[in-house]
């Protein structure tokens, strides 16, 4: 399958927008850790080669592209915490992280291309939701790459503080080994208590203690 291109960015340009940011998030599925979003404004005359959906790239390719993107584009990264995920729900928390990333861009963009089928309700800028955007738009692909790299680094750091869950390799996703560690080691402060596997373990522990 062909990779993303700049047609959506060029279309926005023809409508008079000058600073188009691609926005994406990573980390909606994990049982632990924050959700991370990035907003990227590319120079359309100097788009890094090899951009694609971050899930289609090797860690080495993501690291290389992250360096290039930071060097050649305007980038902002933001997060929503585990507490915010549990309070708001994961969709709203993802949107909160996206809005924070957009707000951190300076100068501000004037149009947003956002991965997904829903726009965050608190956006104050014109925006377009793009389904499978990280495979269609170079700006969204760039955002997906830098967000993934940033979040993976956070999970590697947390893995050193809480060994045994495999976060350095599973990034908090519900792998078999992560689920087994939850059963054996228990719930950490970085686990999302509103997610069923974590909630069930807490409920079981409470039932036993009662």
mmCIF file with all atom_site columns, C-alpha atoms in Angstrom:
data_model
loop_
_atom_site.group_PDB
_atom_site.id
_atom_site.type_symbol
_atom_site.label_atom_id
_atom_site.label_alt_id
_atom_site.label_comp_id
_atom_site.label_asym_id
_atom_site.label_entity_id
_atom_site.label_seq_id
_atom_site.pdbx_PDB_ins_code
_atom_site.Cartn_x
_atom_site.Cartn_y
_atom_site.Cartn_z
_atom_site.occupancy
_atom_site.B_iso_or_equiv
_atom_site.pdbx_formal_charge
_atom_site.auth_seq_id
_atom_site.auth_comp_id
_atom_site.auth_asym_id
_atom_site.auth_atom_id
_atom_site.pdbx_PDB_model_num
ATOM 1   C CA . UNK A 1 1   ? 0.000   0.000   0.000  1.00 0.00 ? 1   UNK A CA 1
ATOM 2   C CA . UNK A 1 2   ? 1.257   3.472   -0.826 1.00 0.00 ? 2   UNK A CA 1
ATOM 3   C CA . UNK A 1 3   ? 2.212   5.678   2.077  1.00 0.00 ? 3   UNK A CA 1
ATOM 4   C CA . UNK A 1 4   ? 0.646   8.999   3.066  1.00 0.00 ? 4   UNK A CA 1
ATOM 5   C CA . UNK A 1 5   ? 0.961   12.069  0.867  1.00 0.00 ? 5   UNK A CA 1
ATOM 6   C CA . UNK A 1 6   ? 0.423   15.816  1.193  1.00 0.00 ? 6   UNK A CA 1
ATOM 7   C CA . UNK A 1 7   ? -2.853  16.069  -0.759 1.00 0.00 ? 7   UNK A CA 1
ATOM 8   C CA . UNK A 1 8   ? -4.928  16.970  2.302  1.00 0.00 ? 8   UNK A CA 1
ATOM 9   C CA . UNK A 1 9   ? -2.429  19.647  3.278  1.00 0.00 ? 9   UNK A CA 1
ATOM 10  C CA . UNK A 1 10  ? -2.382  21.049  -0.267 1.00 0.00 ? 10  UNK A CA 1
ATOM 11  C CA . UNK A 1 11  ? -6.188  21.075  -0.341 1.00 0.00 ? 11  UNK A CA 1
ATOM 12  C CA . UNK A 1 12  ? -6.227  23.122  2.874  1.00 0.00 ? 12  UNK A CA 1
ATOM 13  C CA . UNK A 1 13  ? -3.710  25.486  1.321  1.00 0.00 ? 13  UNK A CA 1
ATOM 14  C CA . UNK A 1 14  ? -6.003  26.099  -1.641 1.00 0.00 ? 14  UNK A CA 1
ATOM 15  C CA . UNK A 1 15  ? -8.677  27.158  0.851  1.00 0.00 ? 15  UNK A CA 1
ATOM 16  C CA . UNK A 1 16  ? -6.367  29.842  2.211  1.00 0.00 ? 16  UNK A CA 1
ATOM 17  C CA . UNK A 1 17  ? -4.859  28.131  5.242  1.00 0.00 ? 17  UNK A CA 1
ATOM 18  C CA . UNK A 1 18  ? -1.131  28.597  5.731  1.00 0.00 ? 18  UNK A CA 1
ATOM 19  C CA . UNK A 1 19  ? -0.115  26.663  8.841  1.00 0.00 ? 19  UNK A CA 1
ATOM 20  C CA . UNK A 1 20  ? -1.619  23.176  8.728  1.00 0.00 ? 20  UNK A CA 1
ATOM 21  C CA . UNK A 1 21  ? -0.921  20.894  11.670 1.00 0.00 ? 21  UNK A CA 1
ATOM 22  C CA . UNK A 1 22  ? -1.339  17.146  11.687 1.00 0.00 ? 22  UNK A CA 1
ATOM 23  C CA . UNK A 1 23  ? -2.525  15.791  15.032 1.00 0.00 ? 23  UNK A CA 1
ATOM 24  C CA . UNK A 1 24  ? -2.503  12.215  16.309 1.00 0.00 ? 24  UNK A CA 1
ATOM 25  C CA . UNK A 1 25  ? -2.437  10.337  19.604 1.00 0.00 ? 25  UNK A CA 1
ATOM 26  C CA . UNK A 1 26  ? -1.021  7.039   20.795 1.00 0.00 ? 26  UNK A CA 1
ATOM 27  C CA . UNK A 1 27  ? -1.812  4.981   23.844 1.00 0.00 ? 27  UNK A CA 1
ATOM 28  C CA . UNK A 1 28  ? -5.573  4.539   23.877 1.00 0.00 ? 28  UNK A CA 1
ATOM 29  C CA . UNK A 1 29  ? -5.345  0.767   24.261 1.00 0.00 ? 29  UNK A CA 1
ATOM 30  C CA . UNK A 1 30  ? -2.760  0.227   27.027 1.00 0.00 ? 30  UNK A CA 1
ATOM 31  C CA . UNK A 1 31  ? -3.664  -0.710  30.585 1.00 0.00 ? 31  UNK A CA 1
ATOM 32  C CA . UNK A 1 32  ? -0.982  1.610   31.976 1.00 0.00 ? 32  UNK A CA 1
ATOM 33  C CA . UNK A 1 33  ? 0.637   4.950   31.302 1.00 0.00 ? 33  UNK A CA 1
ATOM 34  C CA . UNK A 1 34  ? -0.559  8.246   29.866 1.00 0.00 ? 34  UNK A CA 1
ATOM 35  C CA . UNK A 1 35  ? -2.118  8.869   26.493 1.00 0.00 ? 35  UNK A CA 1
ATOM 36  C CA . UNK A 1 36  ? 0.197   10.996  24.344 1.00 0.00 ? 36  UNK A CA 1
ATOM 37  C CA . UNK A 1 37  ? -0.587  13.328  21.462 1.00 0.00 ? 37  UNK A CA 1
ATOM 38  C CA . UNK A 1 38  ? 1.548   15.271  19.026 1.00 0.00 ? 38  UNK A CA 1
ATOM 39  C CA . UNK A 1 39  ? 0.861   18.160  16.675 1.00 0.00 ? 39  UNK A CA 1
ATOM 40  C CA . UNK A 1 40  ? 3.231   18.713  13.747 1.00 0.00 ? 40  UNK A CA 1
ATOM 41  C CA . UNK A 1 41  ? 3.442   21.491  11.172 1.00 0.00 ? 41  UNK A CA 1
ATOM 42  C CA . UNK A 1 42  ? 5.574   20.263  8.264  1.00 0.00 ? 42  UNK A CA 1
ATOM 43  C CA . UNK A 1 43  ? 7.361   22.344  5.663  1.00 0.00 ? 43  UNK A CA 1
ATOM 44  C CA . UNK A 1 44  ? 5.582   20.942  2.606  1.00 0.00 ? 44  UNK A CA 1
ATOM 45  C CA . UNK A 1 45  ? 8.617   21.759  0.492  1.00 0.00 ? 45  UNK A CA 1
ATOM 46  C CA . UNK A 1 46  ? 10.838  19.601  2.726  1.00 0.00 ? 46  UNK A CA 1
ATOM 47  C CA . UNK A 1 47  ? 8.758   16.624  3.863  1.00 0.00 ? 47  UNK A CA 1
ATOM 48  C CA . UNK A 1 48  ? 10.940  13.882  5.394  1.00 0.00 ? 48  UNK A CA 1
ATOM 49  C CA . UNK A 1 49  ? 11.032  10.734  3.314  1.00 0.00 ? 49  UNK A CA 1
ATOM 50  C CA . UNK A 1 50  ? 9.621   7.499   4.697  1.00 0.00 ? 50  UNK A CA 1
ATOM 51  C CA . UNK A 1 51  ? 6.745   8.919   6.730  1.00 0.00 ? 51  UNK A CA 1
ATOM 52  C CA . UNK A 1 52  ? 4.014   6.401   7.471  1.00 0.00 ? 52  UNK A CA 1
ATOM 53  C CA . UNK A 1 53  ? 1.628   5.207   10.142 1.00 0.00 ? 53  UNK A CA 1
ATOM 54  C CA . UNK A 1 54  ? 3.917   4.686   13.152 1.00 0.00 ? 54  UNK A CA 1
ATOM 55  C CA . UNK A 1 55  ? 2.599   1.135   13.607 1.00 0.00 ? 55  UNK A CA 1
ATOM 56  C CA . UNK A 1 56  ? 3.990   0.223   10.174 1.00 0.00 ? 56  UNK A CA 1
ATOM 57  C CA . UNK A 1 57  ? 7.516   1.348   11.052 1.00 0.00 ? 57  UNK A CA 1
ATOM 58  C CA . UNK A 1 58  ? 10.225  -0.385  13.041 1.00 0.00 ? 58  UNK A CA 1
ATOM 59  C CA . UNK A 1 59  ? 11.401  1.236   16.290 1.00 0.00 ? 59  UNK A CA 1
ATOM 60  C CA . UNK A 1 60  ? 14.696  2.106   14.583 1.00 0.00 ? 60  UNK A CA 1
ATOM 61  C CA . UNK A 1 61  ? 12.868  3.819   11.700 1.00 0.00 ? 61  UNK A CA 1
ATOM 62  C CA . UNK A 1 62  ? 10.640  5.715   14.134 1.00 0.00 ? 62  UNK A CA 1
ATOM 63  C CA . UNK A 1 63  ? 13.649  6.946   16.103 1.00 0.00 ? 63  UNK A CA 1
ATOM 64  C CA . UNK A 1 64  ? 15.411  8.104   12.938 1.00 0.00 ? 64  UNK A CA 1
ATOM 65  C CA . UNK A 1 65  ? 12.324  9.881   11.617 1.00 0.00 ? 65  UNK A CA 1
ATOM 66  C CA . UNK A 1 66  ? 11.606  11.474  14.993 1.00 0.00 ? 66  UNK A CA 1
ATOM 67  C CA . UNK A 1 67  ? 15.008  13.170  14.887 1.00 0.00 ? 67  UNK A CA 1
ATOM 68  C CA . UNK A 1 68  ? 14.391  14.414  11.349 1.00 0.00 ? 68  UNK A CA 1
ATOM 69  C CA . UNK A 1 69  ? 10.872  15.640  12.148 1.00 0.00 ? 69  UNK A CA 1
ATOM 70  C CA . UNK A 1 70  ? 12.077  17.584  15.207 1.00 0.00 ? 70  UNK A CA 1
ATOM 71  C CA . UNK A 1 71  ? 14.848  19.124  13.120 1.00 0.00 ? 71  UNK A CA 1
ATOM 72  C CA . UNK A 1 72  ? 12.735  20.079  10.097 1.00 0.00 ? 72  UNK A CA 1
ATOM 73  C CA . UNK A 1 73  ? 9.227   20.728  11.437 1.00 0.00 ? 73  UNK A CA 1
ATOM 74  C CA . UNK A 1 74  ? 7.384   22.459  14.241 1.00 0.00 ? 74  UNK A CA 1
ATOM 75  C CA . UNK A 1 75  ? 6.468   19.873  16.869 1.00 0.00 ? 75  UNK A CA 1
ATOM 76  C CA . UNK A 1 76  ? 4.522   19.876  20.126 1.00 0.00 ? 76  UNK A CA 1
ATOM 77  C CA . UNK A 1 77  ? 3.867   16.855  22.348 1.00 0.00 ? 77  UNK A CA 1
ATOM 78  C CA . UNK A 1 78  ? 1.398   16.650  25.221 1.00 0.00 ? 78  UNK A CA 1
ATOM 79  C CA . UNK A 1 79  ? -0.168  14.054  27.490 1.00 0.00 ? 79  UNK A CA 1
ATOM 80  C CA . UNK A 1 80  ? -3.239  13.226  29.526 1.00 0.00 ? 80  UNK A CA 1
ATOM 81  C CA . UNK A 1 81  ? -2.485  11.437  32.770 1.00 0.00 ? 81  UNK A CA 1
ATOM 82  C CA . UNK A 1 82  ? -3.795  8.134   34.078 1.00 0.00 ? 82  UNK A CA 1
ATOM 83  C CA . UNK A 1 83  ? -5.921  10.095  36.576 1.00 0.00 ? 83  UNK A CA 1
ATOM 84  C CA . UNK A 1 84  ? -7.431  12.133  33.743 1.00 0.00 ? 84  UNK A CA 1
ATOM 85  C CA . UNK A 1 85  ? -8.090  8.974   31.715 1.00 0.00 ? 85  UNK A CA 1
ATOM 86  C CA . UNK A 1 86  ? -9.925  7.419   34.662 1.00 0.00 ? 86  UNK A CA 1
ATOM 87  C CA . UNK A 1 87  ? -11.872 10.612  35.338 1.00 0.00 ? 87  UNK A CA 1
ATOM 88  C CA . UNK A 1 88  ? -12.841 11.563  31.778 1.00 0.00 ? 88  UNK A CA 1
ATOM 89  C CA . UNK A 1 89  ? -12.725 8.237   29.822 1.00 0.00 ? 89  UNK A CA 1
ATOM 90  C CA . UNK A 1 90  ? -10.055 7.394   27.290 1.00 0.00 ? 90  UNK A CA 1
ATOM 91  C CA . UNK A 1 91  ? -11.636 9.179   24.302 1.00 0.00 ? 91  UNK A CA 1
ATOM 92  C CA . UNK A 1 92  ? -12.034 12.471  26.135 1.00 0.00 ? 92  UNK A CA 1
ATOM 93  C CA . UNK A 1 93  ? -8.546  12.154  27.608 1.00 0.00 ? 93  UNK A CA 1
ATOM 94  C CA . UNK A 1 94  ? -7.124  11.506  24.128 1.00 0.00 ? 94  UNK A CA 1
ATOM 95  C CA . UNK A 1 95  ? -8.862  14.632  22.873 1.00 0.00 ? 95  UNK A CA 1
ATOM 96  C CA . UNK A 1 96  ? -7.545  16.599  25.858 1.00 0.00 ? 96  UNK A CA 1
ATOM 97  C CA . UNK A 1 97  ? -3.985  15.551  25.003 1.00 0.00 ? 97  UNK A CA 1
ATOM 98  C CA . UNK A 1 98  ? -4.584  16.574  21.369 1.00 0.00 ? 98  UNK A CA 1
ATOM 99  C CA . UNK A 1 99  ? -5.867  20.017  22.407 1.00 0.00 ? 99  UNK A CA 1
ATOM 100 C CA . UNK A 1 100 ? -2.865  20.486  24.688 1.00 0.00 ? 100 UNK A CA 1
ATOM 101 C CA . UNK A 1 101 ? -0.458  19.599  21.877 1.00 0.00 ? 101 UNK A CA 1
ATOM 102 C CA . UNK A 1 102 ? -2.161  22.035  19.494 1.00 0.00 ? 102 UNK A CA 1
ATOM 103 C CA . UNK A 1 103 ? -2.109  24.796  22.141 1.00 0.00 ? 103 UNK A CA 1
ATOM 104 C CA . UNK A 1 104 ? 1.627   24.273  22.622 1.00 0.00 ? 104 UNK A CA 1
ATOM 105 C CA . UNK A 1 105 ? 2.446   25.089  18.984 1.00 0.00 ? 105 UNK A CA 1
ATOM 106 C CA . UNK A 1 106 ? 3.910   28.577  18.668 1.00 0.00 ? 106 UNK A CA 1
ATOM 107 C CA . UNK A 1 107 ? 3.151   30.203  16.320 1.00 0.00 ? 107 UNK A CA 1
ATOM 108 C CA . UNK A 1 108 ? -0.297  28.682  16.329 1.00 0.00 ? 108 UNK A CA 1
ATOM 109 C CA . UNK A 1 109 ? -1.596  26.709  13.348 1.00 0.00 ? 109 UNK A CA 1
ATOM 110 C CA . UNK A 1 110 ? -4.645  27.934  11.452 1.00 0.00 ? 110 UNK A CA 1
ATOM 111 C CA . UNK A 1 111 ? -5.984  24.522  10.363 1.00 0.00 ? 111 UNK A CA 1
ATOM 112 C CA . UNK A 1 112 ? -5.828  21.017  11.820 1.00 0.00 ? 112 UNK A CA 1
ATOM 113 C CA . UNK A 1 113 ? -5.882  17.569  10.261 1.00 0.00 ? 113 UNK A CA 1
ATOM 114 C CA . UNK A 1 114 ? -6.840  15.205  13.076 1.00 0.00 ? 114 UNK A CA 1
ATOM 115 C CA . UNK A 1 115 ? -6.629  11.432  12.968 1.00 0.00 ? 115 UNK A CA 1
ATOM 116 C CA . UNK A 1 116 ? -9.922  9.673   13.624 1.00 0.00 ? 116 UNK A CA 1
ATOM 117 C CA . UNK A 1 117 ? -13.606 10.195  12.974 1.00 0.00 ? 117 UNK A CA 1
ATOM 118 C CA . UNK A 1 118 ? -14.321 12.666  15.787 1.00 0.00 ? 118 UNK A CA 1
ATOM 119 C CA . UNK A 1 119 ? -13.025 16.159  16.469 1.00 0.00 ? 119 UNK A CA 1
ATOM 120 C CA . UNK A 1 120 ? -12.232 17.178  20.049 1.00 0.00 ? 120 UNK A CA 1
ATOM 121 C CA . UNK A 1 121 ? -15.114 19.272  21.328 1.00 0.00 ? 121 UNK A CA 1
ATOM 122 C CA . UNK A 1 122 ? -12.857 21.976  22.788 1.00 0.00 ? 122 UNK A CA 1
ATOM 123 C CA . UNK A 1 123 ? -11.043 22.872  19.574 1.00 0.00 ? 123 UNK A CA 1
ATOM 124 C CA . UNK A 1 124 ? -11.059 26.555  18.723 1.00 0.00 ? 124 UNK A CA 1
ATOM 125 C CA . UNK A 1 125 ? -9.560  26.136  15.233 1.00 0.00 ? 125 UNK A CA 1
ATOM 126 C CA . UNK A 1 126 ? -10.948 24.924  11.896 1.00 0.00 ? 126 UNK A CA 1
ATOM 127 C CA . UNK A 1 127 ? -10.248 21.211  11.625 1.00 0.00 ? 127 UNK A CA 1
ATOM 128 C CA . UNK A 1 128 ? -10.931 18.106  9.581  1.00 0.00 ? 128 UNK A CA 1
ATOM 129 C CA . UNK A 1 129 ? -11.236 14.599  11.002 1.00 0.00 ? 129 UNK A CA 1
ATOM 130 C CA . UNK A 1 130 ? -9.392  12.095  8.827  1.00 0.00 ? 130 UNK A CA 1
ATOM 131 C CA . UNK A 1 131 ? -10.164 8.393   9.222  1.00 0.00 ? 131 UNK A CA 1
ATOM 132 C CA . UNK A 1 132 ? -6.939  6.369   9.050  1.00 0.00 ? 132 UNK A CA 1
ATOM 133 C CA . UNK A 1 133 ? -5.216  9.724   8.779  1.00 0.00 ? 133 UNK A CA 1
ATOM 134 C CA . UNK A 1 134 ? -1.786  8.417   9.740  1.00 0.00 ? 134 UNK A CA 1
ATOM 135 C CA . UNK A 1 135 ? -1.816  6.365   6.530  1.00 0.00 ? 135 UNK A CA 1
ATOM 136 C CA . UNK A 1 136 ? -3.165  9.246   4.399  1.00 0.00 ? 136 UNK A CA 1
ATOM 137 C CA . UNK A 1 137 ? -1.623  12.527  5.570  1.00 0.00 ? 137 UNK A CA 1
ATOM 138 C CA . UNK A 1 138 ? 2.110   13.164  5.940  1.00 0.00 ? 138 UNK A CA 1
ATOM 139 C CA . UNK A 1 139 ? 1.453   15.630  8.756  1.00 0.00 ? 139 UNK A CA 1
ATOM 140 C CA . UNK A 1 140 ? -0.662  13.156  10.735 1.00 0.00 ? 140 UNK A CA 1
ATOM 141 C CA . UNK A 1 141 ? 1.883   10.400  10.064 1.00 0.00 ? 141 UNK A CA 1
ATOM 142 C CA . UNK A 1 142 ? 4.636   12.643  11.437 1.00 0.00 ? 142 UNK A CA 1
ATOM 143 C CA . UNK A 1 143 ? 2.525   13.343  14.526 1.00 0.00 ? 143 UNK A CA 1
ATOM 144 C CA . UNK A 1 144 ? 1.906   9.624   15.043 1.00 0.00 ? 144 UNK A CA 1
ATOM 145 C CA . UNK A 1 145 ? 5.636   8.893   14.868 1.00 0.00 ? 145 UNK A CA 1
ATOM 146 C CA . UNK A 1 146 ? 6.787   11.517  17.354 1.00 0.00 ? 146 UNK A CA 1
ATOM 147 C CA . UNK A 1 147 ? 3.911   10.719  19.732 1.00 0.00 ? 147 UNK A CA 1
ATOM 148 C CA . UNK A 1 148 ? 4.714   7.006   19.634 1.00 0.00 ? 148 UNK A CA 1
ATOM 149 C CA . UNK A 1 149 ? 8.419   7.611   20.228 1.00 0.00 ? 149 UNK A CA 1
ATOM 150 C CA . UNK A 1 150 ? 7.720   9.971   23.126 1.00 0.00 ? 150 UNK A CA 1
ATOM 151 C CA . UNK A 1 151 ? 5.256   7.633   24.814 1.00 0.00 ? 151 UNK A CA 1
ATOM 152 C CA . UNK A 1 152 ? 7.462   4.578   24.379 1.00 0.00 ? 152 UNK A CA 1
ATOM 153 C CA . UNK A 1 153 ? 10.295  6.456   26.112 1.00 0.00 ? 153 UNK A CA 1
ATOM 154 C CA . UNK A 1 154 ? 7.994   7.257   29.037 1.00 0.00 ? 154 UNK A CA 1
ATOM 155 C CA . UNK A 1 155 ? 7.038   3.592   29.365 1.00 0.00 ? 155 UNK A CA 1
ATOM 156 C CA . UNK A 1 156 ? 10.688  2.475   29.278 1.00 0.00 ? 156 UNK A CA 1
ATOM 157 C CA . UNK A 1 157 ? 11.366  4.889   32.150 1.00 0.00 ? 157 UNK A CA 1
ATOM 158 C CA . UNK A 1 158 ? 8.337   3.639   34.112 1.00 0.00 ? 158 UNK A CA 1
ATOM 159 C CA . UNK A 1 159 ? 9.456   0.051   33.506 1.00 0.00 ? 159 UNK A CA 1
ATOM 160 C CA . UNK A 1 160 ? 12.639  0.777   35.449 1.00 0.00 ? 160 UNK A CA 1
ATOM 161 C CA . UNK A 1 161 ? 10.577  2.034   38.367 1.00 0.00 ? 161 UNK A CA 1
ATOM 162 C CA . UNK A 1 162 ? 8.139   -0.888  38.205 1.00 0.00 ? 162 UNK A CA 1
ATOM 163 C CA . UNK A 1 163 ? 9.973   -3.948  36.864 1.00 0.00 ? 163 UNK A CA 1
ATOM 164 C CA . UNK A 1 164 ? 8.148   -7.121  35.971 1.00 0.00 ? 164 UNK A CA 1
ATOM 165 C CA . UNK A 1 165 ? 5.319   -5.764  33.830 1.00 0.00 ? 165 UNK A CA 1
ATOM 166 C CA . UNK A 1 166 ? 7.347   -5.635  30.619 1.00 0.00 ? 166 UNK A CA 1
ATOM 167 C CA . UNK A 1 167 ? 6.477   -2.032  29.823 1.00 0.00 ? 167 UNK A CA 1
ATOM 168 C CA . UNK A 1 168 ? 9.841   -1.582  28.108 1.00 0.00 ? 168 UNK A CA 1
ATOM 169 C CA . UNK A 1 169 ? 8.597   -3.957  25.386 1.00 0.00 ? 169 UNK A CA 1
ATOM 170 C CA . UNK A 1 170 ? 4.774   -3.898  25.599 1.00 0.00 ? 170 UNK A CA 1
ATOM 171 C CA . UNK A 1 171 ? 4.432   -0.124  26.290 1.00 0.00 ? 171 UNK A CA 1
ATOM 172 C CA . UNK A 1 172 ? 1.636   -0.903  28.725 1.00 0.00 ? 172 UNK A CA 1
ATOM 173 C CA . UNK A 1 173 ? -0.551  -2.746  26.227 1.00 0.00 ? 173 UNK A CA 1
ATOM 174 C CA . UNK A 1 174 ? -2.420  -5.822  27.540 1.00 0.00 ? 174 UNK A CA 1
ATOM 175 C CA . UNK A 1 175 ? 0.017   -8.493  26.432 1.00 0.00 ? 175 UNK A CA 1
ATOM 176 C CA . UNK A 1 176 ? -0.230  -11.940 28.000 1.00 0.00 ? 176 UNK A CA 1
ATOM 177 C CA . UNK A 1 177 ? 2.847   -11.279 30.139 1.00 0.00 ? 177 UNK A CA 1
ATOM 178 C CA . UNK A 1 178 ? 1.482   -7.904  31.286 1.00 0.00 ? 178 UNK A CA 1
ATOM 179 C CA . UNK A 1 179 ? -1.845  -9.449  32.304 1.00 0.00 ? 179 UNK A CA 1
ATOM 180 C CA . UNK A 1 180 ? -0.018  -12.204 34.185 1.00 0.00 ? 180 UNK A CA 1
ATOM 181 C CA . UNK A 1 181 ? 2.155   -9.640  35.979 1.00 0.00 ? 181 UNK A CA 1
ATOM 182 C CA . UNK A 1 182 ? -0.982  -7.753  36.991 1.00 0.00 ? 182 UNK A CA 1
ATOM 183 C CA . UNK A 1 183 ? -2.307  -10.928 38.608 1.00 0.00 ? 183 UNK A CA 1
ATOM 184 C CA . UNK A 1 184 ? 0.987   -11.727 40.332 1.00 0.00 ? 184 UNK A CA 1
ATOM 185 C CA . UNK A 1 185 ? 2.386   -8.293  41.201 1.00 0.00 ? 185 UNK A CA 1
ATOM 186 C CA . UNK A 1 186 ? -0.778  -6.246  41.537 1.00 0.00 ? 186 UNK A CA 1
ATOM 187 C CA . UNK A 1 187 ? -1.810  -2.803  40.326 1.00 0.00 ? 187 UNK A CA 1
ATOM 188 C CA . UNK A 1 188 ? 0.648   0.114   40.213 1.00 0.00 ? 188 UNK A CA 1
ATOM 189 C CA . UNK A 1 189 ? -0.206  3.832   40.430 1.00 0.00 ? 189 UNK A CA 1
ATOM 190 C CA . UNK A 1 190 ? 0.355   3.964   36.656 1.00 0.00 ? 190 UNK A CA 1
ATOM 191 C CA . UNK A 1 191 ? -2.388  1.469   35.814 1.00 0.00 ? 191 UNK A CA 1
ATOM 192 C CA . UNK A 1 192 ? -5.709  2.740   34.476 1.00 0.00 ? 192 UNK A CA 1
ATOM 193 C CA . UNK A 1 193 ? -8.262  1.734   37.076 1.00 0.00 ? 193 UNK A CA 1
ATOM 194 C CA . UNK A 1 194 ? -11.201 2.344   34.740 1.00 0.00 ? 194 UNK A CA 1
ATOM 195 C CA . UNK A 1 195 ? -9.964  -0.330  32.319 1.00 0.00 ? 195 UNK A CA 1
ATOM 196 C CA . UNK A 1 196 ? -11.656 -3.687  32.851 1.00 0.00 ? 196 UNK A CA 1
ATOM 197 C CA . UNK A 1 197 ? -8.633  -5.954  33.442 1.00 0.00 ? 197 UNK A CA 1
ATOM 198 C CA . UNK A 1 198 ? -7.281  -3.548  36.080 1.00 0.00 ? 198 UNK A CA 1
ATOM 199 C CA . UNK A 1 199 ? -10.695 -2.893  37.609 1.00 0.00 ? 199 UNK A CA 1
ATOM 200 C CA . UNK A 1 200 ? -11.360 -6.630  37.931 1.00 0.00 ? 200 UNK A CA 1
ATOM 201 C CA . UNK A 1 201 ? -8.094  -7.232  39.783 1.00 0.00 ? 201 UNK A CA 1
ATOM 202 C CA . UNK A 1 202 ? -8.820  -4.373  42.184 1.00 0.00 ? 202 UNK A CA 1
ATOM 203 C CA . UNK A 1 203 ? -12.331 -5.713  42.715 1.00 0.00 ? 203 UNK A CA 1
ATOM 204 C CA . UNK A 1 204 ? -11.002 -9.208  43.384 1.00 0.00 ? 204 UNK A CA 1
ATOM 205 C CA . UNK A 1 205 ? -8.470  -7.857  45.867 1.00 0.00 ? 205 UNK A CA 1
ATOM 206 C CA . UNK A 1 206 ? -11.178 -5.872  47.656 1.00 0.00 ? 206 UNK A CA 1
ATOM 207 C CA . UNK A 1 207 ? -13.457 -8.914  47.802 1.00 0.00 ? 207 UNK A CA 1
ATOM 208 C CA . UNK A 1 208 ? -10.687 -11.025 49.328 1.00 0.00 ? 208 UNK A CA 1
ATOM 209 C CA . UNK A 1 209 ? -9.842  -8.351  51.909 1.00 0.00 ? 209 UNK A CA 1
ATOM 210 C CA . UNK A 1 210 ? -13.505 -7.978  52.842 1.00 0.00 ? 210 UNK A CA 1
#
